[in-house]
Coordinates of C-alpha atoms in Angstrom, one line a residue:
M1 CA -80.0 -94.1 -46.7
N2 CA -83.4 -92.3 -45.4
K3 CA -85.8 -91.4 -48.5
V4 CA -89.2 -89.9 -47.7
I5 CA -91.6 -89.7 -50.8
V6 CA -93.7 -86.8 -51.1
L7 CA -97.1 -87.6 -53.0
D8 CA -98.7 -85.0 -55.7
F9 CA -102.1 -83.8 -55.4
G10 CA -101.3 -80.8 -57.7
S11 CA -100.1 -77.8 -55.4
Q12 CA -97.7 -75.8 -56.7
Y13 CA -95.5 -76.6 -53.8
T14 CA -94.9 -80.0 -54.1
Q15 CA -91.0 -79.4 -54.9
L16 CA -91.0 -76.9 -52.3
I17 CA -92.0 -79.9 -49.5
A18 CA -89.8 -81.7 -50.8
R19 CA -87.1 -79.4 -51.3
K20 CA -87.6 -78.3 -47.4
I21 CA -87.1 -82.2 -46.9
R22 CA -83.5 -82.2 -48.3
E23 CA -83.0 -79.0 -46.5
L24 CA -83.2 -81.0 -43.2
G25 CA -80.4 -83.4 -44.3
V26 CA -83.4 -86.1 -45.2
F27 CA -83.4 -87.7 -48.8
S28 CA -87.1 -86.5 -50.9
E29 CA -88.9 -87.9 -54.1
I30 CA -92.1 -87.1 -55.8
F31 CA -94.3 -89.7 -57.0
P32 CA -97.7 -88.7 -58.5
F33 CA -100.9 -89.2 -56.5
S34 CA -101.6 -92.6 -58.6
I35 CA -98.7 -94.8 -57.7
R36 CA -99.6 -97.6 -57.9
L37 CA -99.4 -99.3 -54.1
S38 CA -97.3 -101.6 -55.2
R39 CA -94.2 -99.6 -56.7
L40 CA -94.5 -97.1 -53.7
K41 CA -94.0 -100.5 -51.4
R42 CA -90.8 -101.4 -53.4
E43 CA -89.6 -97.6 -52.7
K44 CA -89.6 -98.6 -49.1
P45 CA -89.8 -94.7 -47.7
A46 CA -89.8 -94.0 -44.1
A47 CA -92.0 -91.9 -44.6
I48 CA -94.8 -90.7 -46.4
V49 CA -96.0 -87.0 -47.2
L50 CA -99.8 -86.0 -49.0
S51 CA -99.2 -82.6 -50.3
G52 CA -101.7 -80.0 -50.8
G53 CA -103.9 -79.2 -53.8
P54 CA -106.7 -77.3 -55.5
Q55 CA -109.6 -79.4 -55.6
S56 CA -112.4 -80.4 -52.7
V57 CA -112.3 -84.4 -51.7
Y58 CA -115.8 -84.1 -52.6
G59 CA -115.2 -83.1 -56.2
K60 CA -115.7 -84.4 -59.2
N61 CA -112.3 -86.6 -60.1
A62 CA -110.6 -85.5 -57.2
P63 CA -107.3 -86.6 -56.6
Q64 CA -107.2 -90.1 -54.6
I65 CA -104.9 -92.4 -52.9
S66 CA -105.1 -96.1 -51.3
R67 CA -106.6 -96.5 -47.7
E68 CA -104.4 -99.5 -47.5
I69 CA -101.4 -96.1 -46.7
F70 CA -102.5 -96.1 -43.5
E71 CA -102.0 -99.7 -42.7
M72 CA -98.6 -99.8 -44.5
G73 CA -96.8 -99.4 -40.6
I74 CA -94.8 -96.3 -41.9
P75 CA -95.3 -91.9 -40.3
V76 CA -97.7 -90.4 -41.8
L77 CA -97.8 -86.2 -42.7
G78 CA -101.1 -84.6 -44.6
I79 CA -100.5 -80.8 -45.8
C80 CA -103.4 -78.6 -46.6
Y81 CA -105.4 -81.0 -49.1
G82 CA -103.2 -83.9 -47.9
L83 CA -104.8 -84.0 -44.1
Q84 CA -108.3 -83.2 -45.7
L85 CA -108.0 -86.1 -47.3
M86 CA -106.7 -88.2 -44.8
A87 CA -109.4 -87.0 -42.8
Y88 CA -112.1 -88.0 -45.4
L89 CA -110.6 -91.6 -45.9
L90 CA -109.7 -91.8 -42.4
K91 CA -113.7 -91.7 -41.4
G92 CA -113.4 -88.1 -40.2
K93 CA -115.6 -85.6 -41.5
V94 CA -115.1 -82.4 -44.4
V95 CA -117.3 -79.4 -45.0
P96 CA -117.2 -76.5 -47.5
S97 CA -115.5 -73.8 -45.3
Q98 CA -118.0 -70.9 -44.5
K99 CA -115.2 -68.1 -44.9
R100 CA -111.9 -69.4 -47.2
E101 CA -108.9 -68.3 -45.6
Y102 CA -106.2 -67.4 -48.3
G103 CA -103.2 -66.3 -46.8
F104 CA -101.6 -65.2 -42.5
A105 CA -103.1 -67.0 -39.7
S106 CA -102.5 -67.2 -36.0
L107 CA -101.7 -70.6 -35.0
D108 CA -103.5 -71.0 -32.0
V109 CA -101.7 -74.2 -30.2
L110 CA -103.9 -76.4 -27.8
E111 CA -101.4 -79.3 -27.0
R112 CA -97.7 -78.8 -27.3
K113 CA -96.2 -82.3 -27.5
G114 CA -95.7 -83.8 -30.7
L115 CA -96.1 -82.3 -33.8
L116 CA -96.5 -78.7 -32.6
S117 CA -93.4 -79.7 -30.0
G118 CA -91.6 -76.5 -29.0
I119 CA -94.0 -74.4 -31.2
N120 CA -94.7 -71.0 -30.3
N121 CA -98.5 -70.0 -29.4
G122 CA -100.1 -67.5 -31.8
G123 CA -97.3 -67.6 -34.2
Q124 CA -98.3 -67.2 -38.2
V125 CA -98.6 -69.7 -39.8
W126 CA -99.9 -69.4 -43.9
M127 CA -103.4 -71.0 -45.2
S128 CA -104.4 -71.1 -48.2
H129 CA -107.6 -73.5 -48.3
G130 CA -111.8 -73.2 -49.4
D131 CA -112.3 -77.2 -47.4
R132 CA -111.8 -77.0 -43.8
V133 CA -112.4 -80.6 -41.4
E134 CA -114.9 -79.8 -39.4
K135 CA -114.9 -83.3 -37.2
A136 CA -111.2 -85.3 -36.9
P137 CA -111.2 -88.5 -37.5
P138 CA -111.3 -91.6 -34.6
G139 CA -108.1 -91.5 -32.6
F140 CA -106.8 -88.7 -33.3
I141 CA -106.1 -85.3 -31.3
V142 CA -106.6 -81.6 -32.3
S143 CA -103.6 -80.5 -31.2
G144 CA -103.8 -76.2 -33.3
K145 CA -106.5 -74.6 -34.4
T146 CA -107.3 -71.0 -36.5
A147 CA -109.9 -68.5 -35.9
H148 CA -111.1 -70.0 -39.3
C149 CA -110.8 -73.7 -39.1
G150 CA -111.1 -75.8 -35.9
V151 CA -109.1 -78.3 -36.7
A152 CA -105.6 -76.8 -37.8
V153 CA -103.9 -80.0 -36.6
M154 CA -104.9 -83.2 -35.9
E155 CA -102.5 -86.1 -34.8
E156 CA -102.9 -89.6 -34.1
R157 CA -99.3 -90.4 -32.7
E158 CA -99.5 -94.1 -31.9
K159 CA -100.3 -95.1 -35.6
K160 CA -98.2 -91.8 -36.3
F161 CA -99.8 -89.4 -38.8
F162 CA -100.0 -86.5 -38.8
G163 CA -102.7 -83.7 -40.9
V164 CA -101.6 -79.4 -40.7
Q165 CA -104.4 -77.4 -42.6
F166 CA -101.8 -75.0 -42.9
H167 CA -98.3 -74.8 -45.3
P168 CA -95.2 -75.3 -43.3
E169 CA -93.2 -75.4 -46.8
V170 CA -93.2 -72.3 -47.3
V171 CA -91.9 -69.2 -45.2
H172 CA -94.8 -67.2 -44.5
T173 CA -95.0 -70.0 -41.9
K174 CA -92.8 -68.7 -39.1
Q175 CA -91.3 -72.4 -37.8
G176 CA -92.2 -74.3 -40.5
M177 CA -89.2 -75.3 -41.0
K178 CA -89.8 -77.0 -37.3
I179 CA -92.5 -78.5 -37.6
L180 CA -90.9 -80.3 -40.4
S181 CA -88.1 -81.7 -38.8
N182 CA -90.3 -82.4 -36.0
F183 CA -92.1 -85.0 -38.3
L184 CA -88.9 -86.4 -39.7
F185 CA -86.8 -86.6 -36.6
T186 CA -88.5 -86.7 -33.2
I187 CA -91.3 -88.6 -34.8
S188 CA -90.2 -90.5 -37.9
G189 CA -86.8 -91.7 -36.4
L190 CA -84.6 -90.5 -39.4
Q191 CA -81.3 -89.0 -39.9
P192 CA -80.2 -86.4 -41.9
D193 CA -77.8 -88.8 -44.1
W194 CA -78.1 -87.1 -47.0
K195 CA -75.5 -84.6 -48.3
M196 CA -74.8 -82.4 -51.7
G197 CA -71.6 -84.8 -52.0
S198 CA -73.4 -87.8 -52.6
F199 CA -76.3 -86.0 -54.5
I200 CA -72.9 -84.8 -57.0
E201 CA -71.5 -89.0 -56.5
R202 CA -74.7 -89.7 -58.0
K203 CA -75.7 -87.4 -60.6
V204 CA -72.2 -87.9 -62.2
K205 CA -72.6 -91.7 -62.2
E206 CA -76.0 -90.6 -64.3
I207 CA -74.9 -88.8 -66.2
R208 CA -71.7 -91.6 -67.4
Q209 CA -74.1 -94.1 -67.6
V210 CA -76.4 -92.0 -70.1
A211 CA -74.1 -90.6 -72.4
G212 CA -71.7 -93.4 -72.2
K213 CA -68.7 -92.5 -74.7
E214 CA -71.5 -90.0 -77.0
K215 CA -70.3 -86.6 -76.5
V216 CA -72.5 -84.0 -74.6
I217 CA -72.9 -80.3 -75.3
C218 CA -73.7 -78.0 -72.9
G219 CA -75.5 -74.4 -73.6
L220 CA -73.9 -71.9 -71.3
S221 CA -76.3 -69.0 -70.4
G222 CA -74.0 -66.6 -67.9
G223 CA -76.0 -68.2 -65.0
V224 CA -74.9 -70.7 -62.5
D225 CA -77.3 -73.3 -63.2
S226 CA -75.7 -73.8 -66.5
L227 CA -72.5 -73.7 -65.3
V228 CA -72.7 -76.4 -62.2
T229 CA -75.0 -78.4 -64.8
S230 CA -71.4 -78.0 -67.2
L231 CA -69.4 -79.2 -64.7
L232 CA -70.8 -82.2 -63.5
V233 CA -70.8 -83.6 -67.4
Q234 CA -67.2 -82.4 -67.2
K235 CA -66.7 -85.0 -64.1
A236 CA -68.5 -87.9 -66.0
V237 CA -67.6 -87.2 -69.4
K238 CA -64.3 -85.5 -69.7
N239 CA -62.9 -84.3 -73.3
N240 CA -66.6 -85.4 -74.5
L241 CA -68.1 -82.3 -73.2
F242 CA -68.4 -79.3 -75.6
C243 CA -69.8 -76.0 -74.4
I244 CA -71.8 -73.3 -76.6
F245 CA -71.8 -69.8 -74.9
I246 CA -74.4 -68.2 -77.8
D247 CA -75.1 -64.2 -77.3
N248 CA -78.6 -64.0 -78.4
G249 CA -78.4 -59.9 -78.2
L250 CA -79.9 -60.2 -75.3
L251 CA -77.7 -60.1 -72.4
R252 CA -76.8 -57.3 -70.3
K253 CA -74.8 -54.6 -71.5
G254 CA -71.0 -55.8 -71.8
Q255 CA -71.7 -59.3 -70.7
Y256 CA -70.9 -61.6 -73.6
Q257 CA -67.2 -60.4 -73.1
E258 CA -67.4 -60.3 -69.7
L259 CA -68.3 -63.9 -69.0
M260 CA -66.4 -65.9 -72.0
D261 CA -63.5 -64.9 -70.4
E262 CA -64.6 -66.1 -67.4
F263 CA -65.9 -69.7 -68.7
K264 CA -61.9 -70.1 -70.6
K265 CA -59.9 -68.8 -68.1
K266 CA -61.1 -69.1 -64.8
L267 CA -62.7 -72.2 -65.4
S268 CA -60.2 -73.7 -67.9
L269 CA -63.9 -75.0 -70.2
N270 CA -64.3 -75.9 -73.9
V271 CA -66.3 -73.0 -74.7
V272 CA -67.0 -71.9 -77.8
G273 CA -68.4 -68.8 -79.3
V274 CA -71.3 -68.1 -81.0
D275 CA -72.6 -64.2 -82.3
A276 CA -76.5 -64.8 -83.3
A277 CA -78.1 -61.7 -82.5
R278 CA -79.1 -60.8 -85.8
Q279 CA -80.4 -64.5 -86.2
F280 CA -82.6 -64.1 -83.2
L281 CA -84.1 -60.6 -83.9
E282 CA -85.1 -61.5 -87.0
E283 CA -86.7 -64.6 -85.9
L284 CA -88.3 -62.8 -83.2
K285 CA -89.8 -59.4 -85.2
G286 CA -93.3 -58.5 -84.9
V287 CA -93.8 -60.6 -81.9
T288 CA -95.2 -59.7 -78.9
S289 CA -97.2 -63.0 -77.3
P290 CA -94.7 -63.7 -74.3
E291 CA -95.3 -67.6 -74.8
R292 CA -94.5 -67.0 -78.5
K293 CA -91.1 -65.2 -77.8
R294 CA -90.2 -67.9 -75.3
K295 CA -90.8 -70.9 -77.9
I296 CA -88.6 -69.2 -80.8
I297 CA -86.1 -68.0 -78.6
G298 CA -85.7 -72.1 -77.4
K299 CA -85.7 -73.2 -81.0
T300 CA -83.4 -71.0 -82.7
F301 CA -81.4 -71.3 -79.5
I302 CA -82.1 -75.3 -80.6
R303 CA -81.3 -75.1 -84.0
I304 CA -77.5 -73.1 -83.4
F305 CA -76.9 -76.1 -81.2
E306 CA -77.6 -78.2 -84.1
E307 CA -75.5 -76.6 -86.6
E308 CA -71.8 -76.4 -83.7
A309 CA -73.0 -79.6 -82.8
A310 CA -72.1 -80.9 -86.8
R311 CA -69.7 -79.5 -86.8
I312 CA -67.9 -80.8 -83.8
G313 CA -69.6 -84.0 -84.8
N314 CA -71.2 -87.9 -83.6
V315 CA -72.8 -85.4 -80.9
G316 CA -76.1 -87.4 -79.0
F317 CA -76.8 -85.4 -76.3
L318 CA -77.7 -81.5 -74.8
A319 CA -77.1 -80.5 -70.8
Q320 CA -79.2 -77.7 -70.0
G321 CA -79.2 -76.0 -66.7
T322 CA -83.5 -76.8 -66.3
I323 CA -84.3 -76.6 -62.6
Y324 CA -87.0 -77.5 -59.9
P325 CA -88.8 -74.0 -60.1
D326 CA -88.9 -74.4 -64.6
V327 CA -90.2 -77.8 -64.2
I328 CA -93.2 -77.3 -61.5
E329 CA -93.9 -73.6 -63.7
S330 CA -93.7 -74.6 -67.6
N331 CA -95.9 -78.4 -67.1
P332 CA -97.2 -80.3 -64.5
V333 CA -94.5 -82.6 -64.9
R334 CA -95.1 -85.2 -62.4
G335 CA -98.7 -84.5 -60.9
P336 CA -101.5 -82.5 -61.5
S337 CA -100.5 -79.0 -61.4
D338 CA -101.5 -76.1 -63.2
S339 CA -98.7 -74.7 -65.5
I340 CA -98.4 -71.3 -65.0
K341 CA -95.8 -70.3 -68.4
S342 CA -92.7 -72.0 -70.1
H343 CA -90.0 -71.8 -69.5
H344 CA -87.0 -71.4 -71.6
N345 CA -85.7 -74.8 -70.7
V346 CA -88.8 -76.9 -70.6
G347 CA -92.2 -75.1 -72.6
G348 CA -89.7 -73.5 -74.9
L349 CA -88.1 -76.1 -76.5
P350 CA -89.1 -78.1 -79.8
S351 CA -90.8 -81.8 -79.4
R352 CA -88.0 -83.4 -81.9
M353 CA -84.5 -82.7 -81.5
S354 CA -81.8 -84.1 -82.8
F355 CA -80.1 -84.9 -79.4
R356 CA -81.5 -86.7 -75.9
L357 CA -81.5 -83.7 -73.0
I358 CA -79.5 -84.5 -69.6
E359 CA -80.5 -82.2 -67.0
P360 CA -79.1 -82.7 -64.0
L361 CA -79.9 -80.1 -61.7
R362 CA -84.2 -80.5 -62.6
E363 CA -84.9 -82.0 -58.7
L364 CA -82.6 -78.7 -57.1
F365 CA -84.1 -75.2 -55.8
K366 CA -81.9 -72.5 -56.9
D367 CA -80.2 -72.5 -53.4
E368 CA -79.4 -76.2 -53.6
V369 CA -77.7 -75.2 -57.1
R370 CA -75.6 -72.7 -55.5
A371 CA -74.7 -75.1 -52.9
L372 CA -73.6 -77.4 -55.4
A373 CA -71.6 -74.8 -56.6
R374 CA -69.9 -74.1 -53.5
E375 CA -69.2 -78.2 -53.8
L376 CA -67.7 -77.6 -57.1
G377 CA -65.4 -75.4 -56.2
V378 CA -67.2 -72.0 -57.9
D379 CA -66.2 -68.1 -57.1
R380 CA -68.3 -67.0 -54.8
D381 CA -68.5 -63.6 -57.2
F382 CA -70.2 -65.8 -59.2
I383 CA -72.5 -68.4 -56.7
I384 CA -74.3 -65.4 -55.4
Q385 CA -75.1 -63.6 -58.8
H386 CA -78.9 -62.8 -59.3
P387 CA -80.7 -65.4 -61.9
F388 CA -81.1 -64.4 -65.2
P389 CA -83.6 -65.9 -67.7
G390 CA -82.2 -68.7 -70.0
P391 CA -84.7 -65.7 -72.9
G392 CA -82.4 -63.0 -71.7
L393 CA -84.0 -59.6 -71.7
G394 CA -86.2 -60.9 -74.0
V395 CA -88.8 -61.5 -71.1
R396 CA -88.4 -58.0 -70.1
I397 CA -89.2 -56.6 -73.0
V398 CA -93.0 -56.2 -72.8
G399 CA -94.5 -56.4 -76.7
E400 CA -92.2 -56.4 -79.8
I401 CA -88.5 -56.9 -79.7
T402 CA -85.9 -54.1 -81.6
P403 CA -82.5 -53.4 -81.7
E404 CA -83.7 -49.6 -80.0
R405 CA -85.8 -51.0 -77.3
I406 CA -83.4 -53.6 -76.1
R407 CA -79.8 -51.1 -76.2
L408 CA -82.4 -48.7 -74.3
L409 CA -83.2 -52.1 -71.6
Q410 CA -79.9 -52.5 -71.4
D411 CA -78.6 -49.1 -70.5
A412 CA -81.3 -49.1 -68.1
D413 CA -80.7 -52.0 -66.6
A414 CA -76.8 -51.8 -66.2
I415 CA -77.8 -48.1 -63.8
L416 CA -80.2 -50.4 -62.0
I417 CA -77.3 -52.7 -60.8
D418 CA -74.9 -49.7 -60.4
E419 CA -76.8 -48.5 -58.2
I420 CA -77.9 -51.4 -55.8
I421 CA -74.2 -52.4 -55.6
K422 CA -73.5 -48.9 -54.5
A423 CA -76.0 -48.9 -52.3
G424 CA -74.7 -52.3 -50.8
I425 CA -78.2 -54.5 -51.2
Y426 CA -76.9 -57.2 -53.7
Q427 CA -76.8 -59.8 -51.4
R428 CA -79.7 -58.9 -49.5
L429 CA -81.9 -59.7 -53.2
W430 CA -82.9 -62.3 -55.0
Q431 CA -83.2 -60.6 -58.7
A432 CA -83.1 -56.8 -59.2
F433 CA -83.5 -56.0 -63.0
V434 CA -85.5 -53.3 -65.3
V435 CA -88.9 -54.3 -67.8
L436 CA -89.4 -52.1 -70.2
L437 CA -92.6 -51.3 -71.1
P438 CA -95.4 -51.3 -74.4
V439 CA -96.1 -48.0 -73.5
K440 CA -95.3 -44.3 -73.6
S441 CA -96.2 -41.3 -71.2
V442 CA -95.9 -37.5 -71.8
G443 CA -93.2 -35.3 -70.3
V444 CA -91.8 -32.5 -69.3
M445 CA -87.7 -32.5 -69.9
G446 CA -85.5 -28.8 -70.9
D447 CA -88.9 -27.4 -70.9
R448 CA -90.0 -29.3 -74.0
R449 CA -92.5 -32.3 -74.2
T450 CA -91.4 -35.1 -74.3
Y451 CA -93.8 -38.7 -75.5
Q452 CA -91.5 -41.7 -74.2
S453 CA -91.0 -44.8 -72.7
V454 CA -91.9 -46.5 -69.4
V455 CA -89.1 -48.8 -67.7
V456 CA -90.5 -50.9 -64.4
I457 CA -87.6 -51.1 -61.7
R458 CA -88.7 -55.0 -59.6
L459 CA -86.2 -55.8 -56.6
V460 CA -87.5 -59.3 -55.3
Q461 CA -86.5 -61.1 -51.6
S462 CA -86.4 -64.8 -52.0
V463 CA -85.1 -67.9 -50.8
D464 CA -86.2 -70.2 -53.7
G465 CA -88.1 -68.6 -56.5
M466 CA -91.3 -70.6 -55.2
T467 CA -92.3 -67.4 -53.4
A468 CA -91.1 -63.9 -53.1
D469 CA -91.7 -60.6 -51.7
W470 CA -91.0 -57.0 -52.8
F471 CA -88.0 -54.8 -51.2
P472 CA -88.9 -51.8 -49.1
A473 CA -86.1 -50.1 -50.9
E474 CA -85.4 -46.2 -49.3
T475 CA -87.3 -43.1 -51.0
K476 CA -83.2 -41.4 -51.8
L477 CA -82.3 -44.5 -53.5
L478 CA -85.0 -45.2 -55.8
S479 CA -84.7 -41.3 -56.6
R480 CA -81.2 -42.0 -57.4
I481 CA -81.8 -45.0 -59.6
S482 CA -85.0 -43.4 -61.4
N483 CA -83.2 -39.7 -62.1
R484 CA -79.8 -41.5 -63.3
I485 CA -82.3 -43.4 -65.8
V486 CA -84.6 -40.4 -67.2
N487 CA -81.4 -38.3 -67.7
E488 CA -78.9 -40.7 -68.9
V489 CA -80.8 -43.6 -71.0
E490 CA -82.6 -41.7 -74.0
G491 CA -85.8 -42.4 -74.7
V492 CA -87.0 -42.8 -71.1
N493 CA -89.4 -40.4 -69.3
R494 CA -91.2 -42.1 -66.5
V495 CA -89.9 -45.1 -63.7
V496 CA -92.2 -46.6 -61.8
Y497 CA -91.7 -49.3 -58.8
D498 CA -93.0 -53.2 -58.7
I499 CA -94.7 -53.6 -55.6
T500 CA -96.8 -56.8 -56.1
S501 CA -95.4 -60.1 -55.1
K502 CA -95.2 -63.6 -55.8
P503 CA -97.9 -65.0 -55.8
P504 CA -100.2 -63.5 -56.9
G505 CA -97.7 -61.8 -59.0
T506 CA -94.7 -63.6 -60.9
I507 CA -91.4 -61.8 -60.3
E508 CA -90.8 -61.8 -63.8
W509 CA -92.8 -60.0 -66.4
E510 CA -93.3 -63.0 -68.9

């Protein structure tokens, strides 16, 4: 099987590069830039991609690689910082740019061969850089430029070294997948031989080897990630899997009972339901910090899992539906990437647990998990549901969490979901939810002054959750949602609409 190795120099898009390569049918793995050359050679990659990163090649402690990588006789593609590092190591010239490029740019194709074969002139690309390559290394040609970047694409076709200053892996680069496809298939001569079926076989084998004959518990959240995790583990350990679904009081309105019926009747999973709403609320009393909320929720989940595991007896493992975006946004697991926030499945867990973790999905993005769910026979309606965070509404209530504020948000959220389903746009959205703010505003209702809560409507479109655009909803729909929330949810007198993309914002507010 072909394998492409992505070397991580700290870009928030490193995992996205790997996912796009796998989407094209080629197996890919990520390693830190500091991997030893001897280890890199043992991996026997068919090609190497150098990721982007936030630093300058001339900066103090800038991440570097051995020049010998370019003597391995395999194709190399440098992206952003990877392009600059390639130019620097191969005797080109990198300088600080007088005008930095962040966001959209138009690519002027100078030669439509090699990497840019079939790429339209003037096409949109996504830039994010301060330095730039002023002079390409000896033997390279410049095949693309932008208004502020004279070397946007460089190629050494004989040795198969290529570099792009923009990010072909993000959806904002309109023909980015074509560029990656050219590198993988036309230039590197690889075959699209990696499928979800092979992933299932590999993961089931790994789980079986790790777990042995020990019992495994899996925390179900109601989302597709934890469900797919449980189905993979069930394939591996059979009757030694015990699923636990905890009602933390932070689920959507009526969600707990609906999901318990789904798990038991439709999916035939061995599920234990635990009503722990009062326990979670007690632990969260007076807490306003989003990071503390996540950690408290994570620790409380683990404590309950441990209590249930004690009842089951001889449980050695906890299976979780951790996926790639959770990992990259929580900590720099594989390289020097900046941490954005802790996730319930990652940064929210206590450092000491009585379980060992099984996380079969941590190399996959959401759309890959959904593809995996289809392979495993999960109903379509369950697969297409919007992502729901592990901490639930706890990260959509900005400020202190109280029973009254939960009630208010659940009611508003139910109205929003009802209206977008009626409008026929649910499947066009990545997520749709309401956020409750810790502020109140003056209003007039029934000729009387009110001083009540403010809620935010958040509708976003995305492919993988790493980048997202706000949804341009019709004003009639927004008006209908707003009117219903203000009229039907006691305690709310103002509704606002979030029009922030990711980046610079995140999808969730906390």
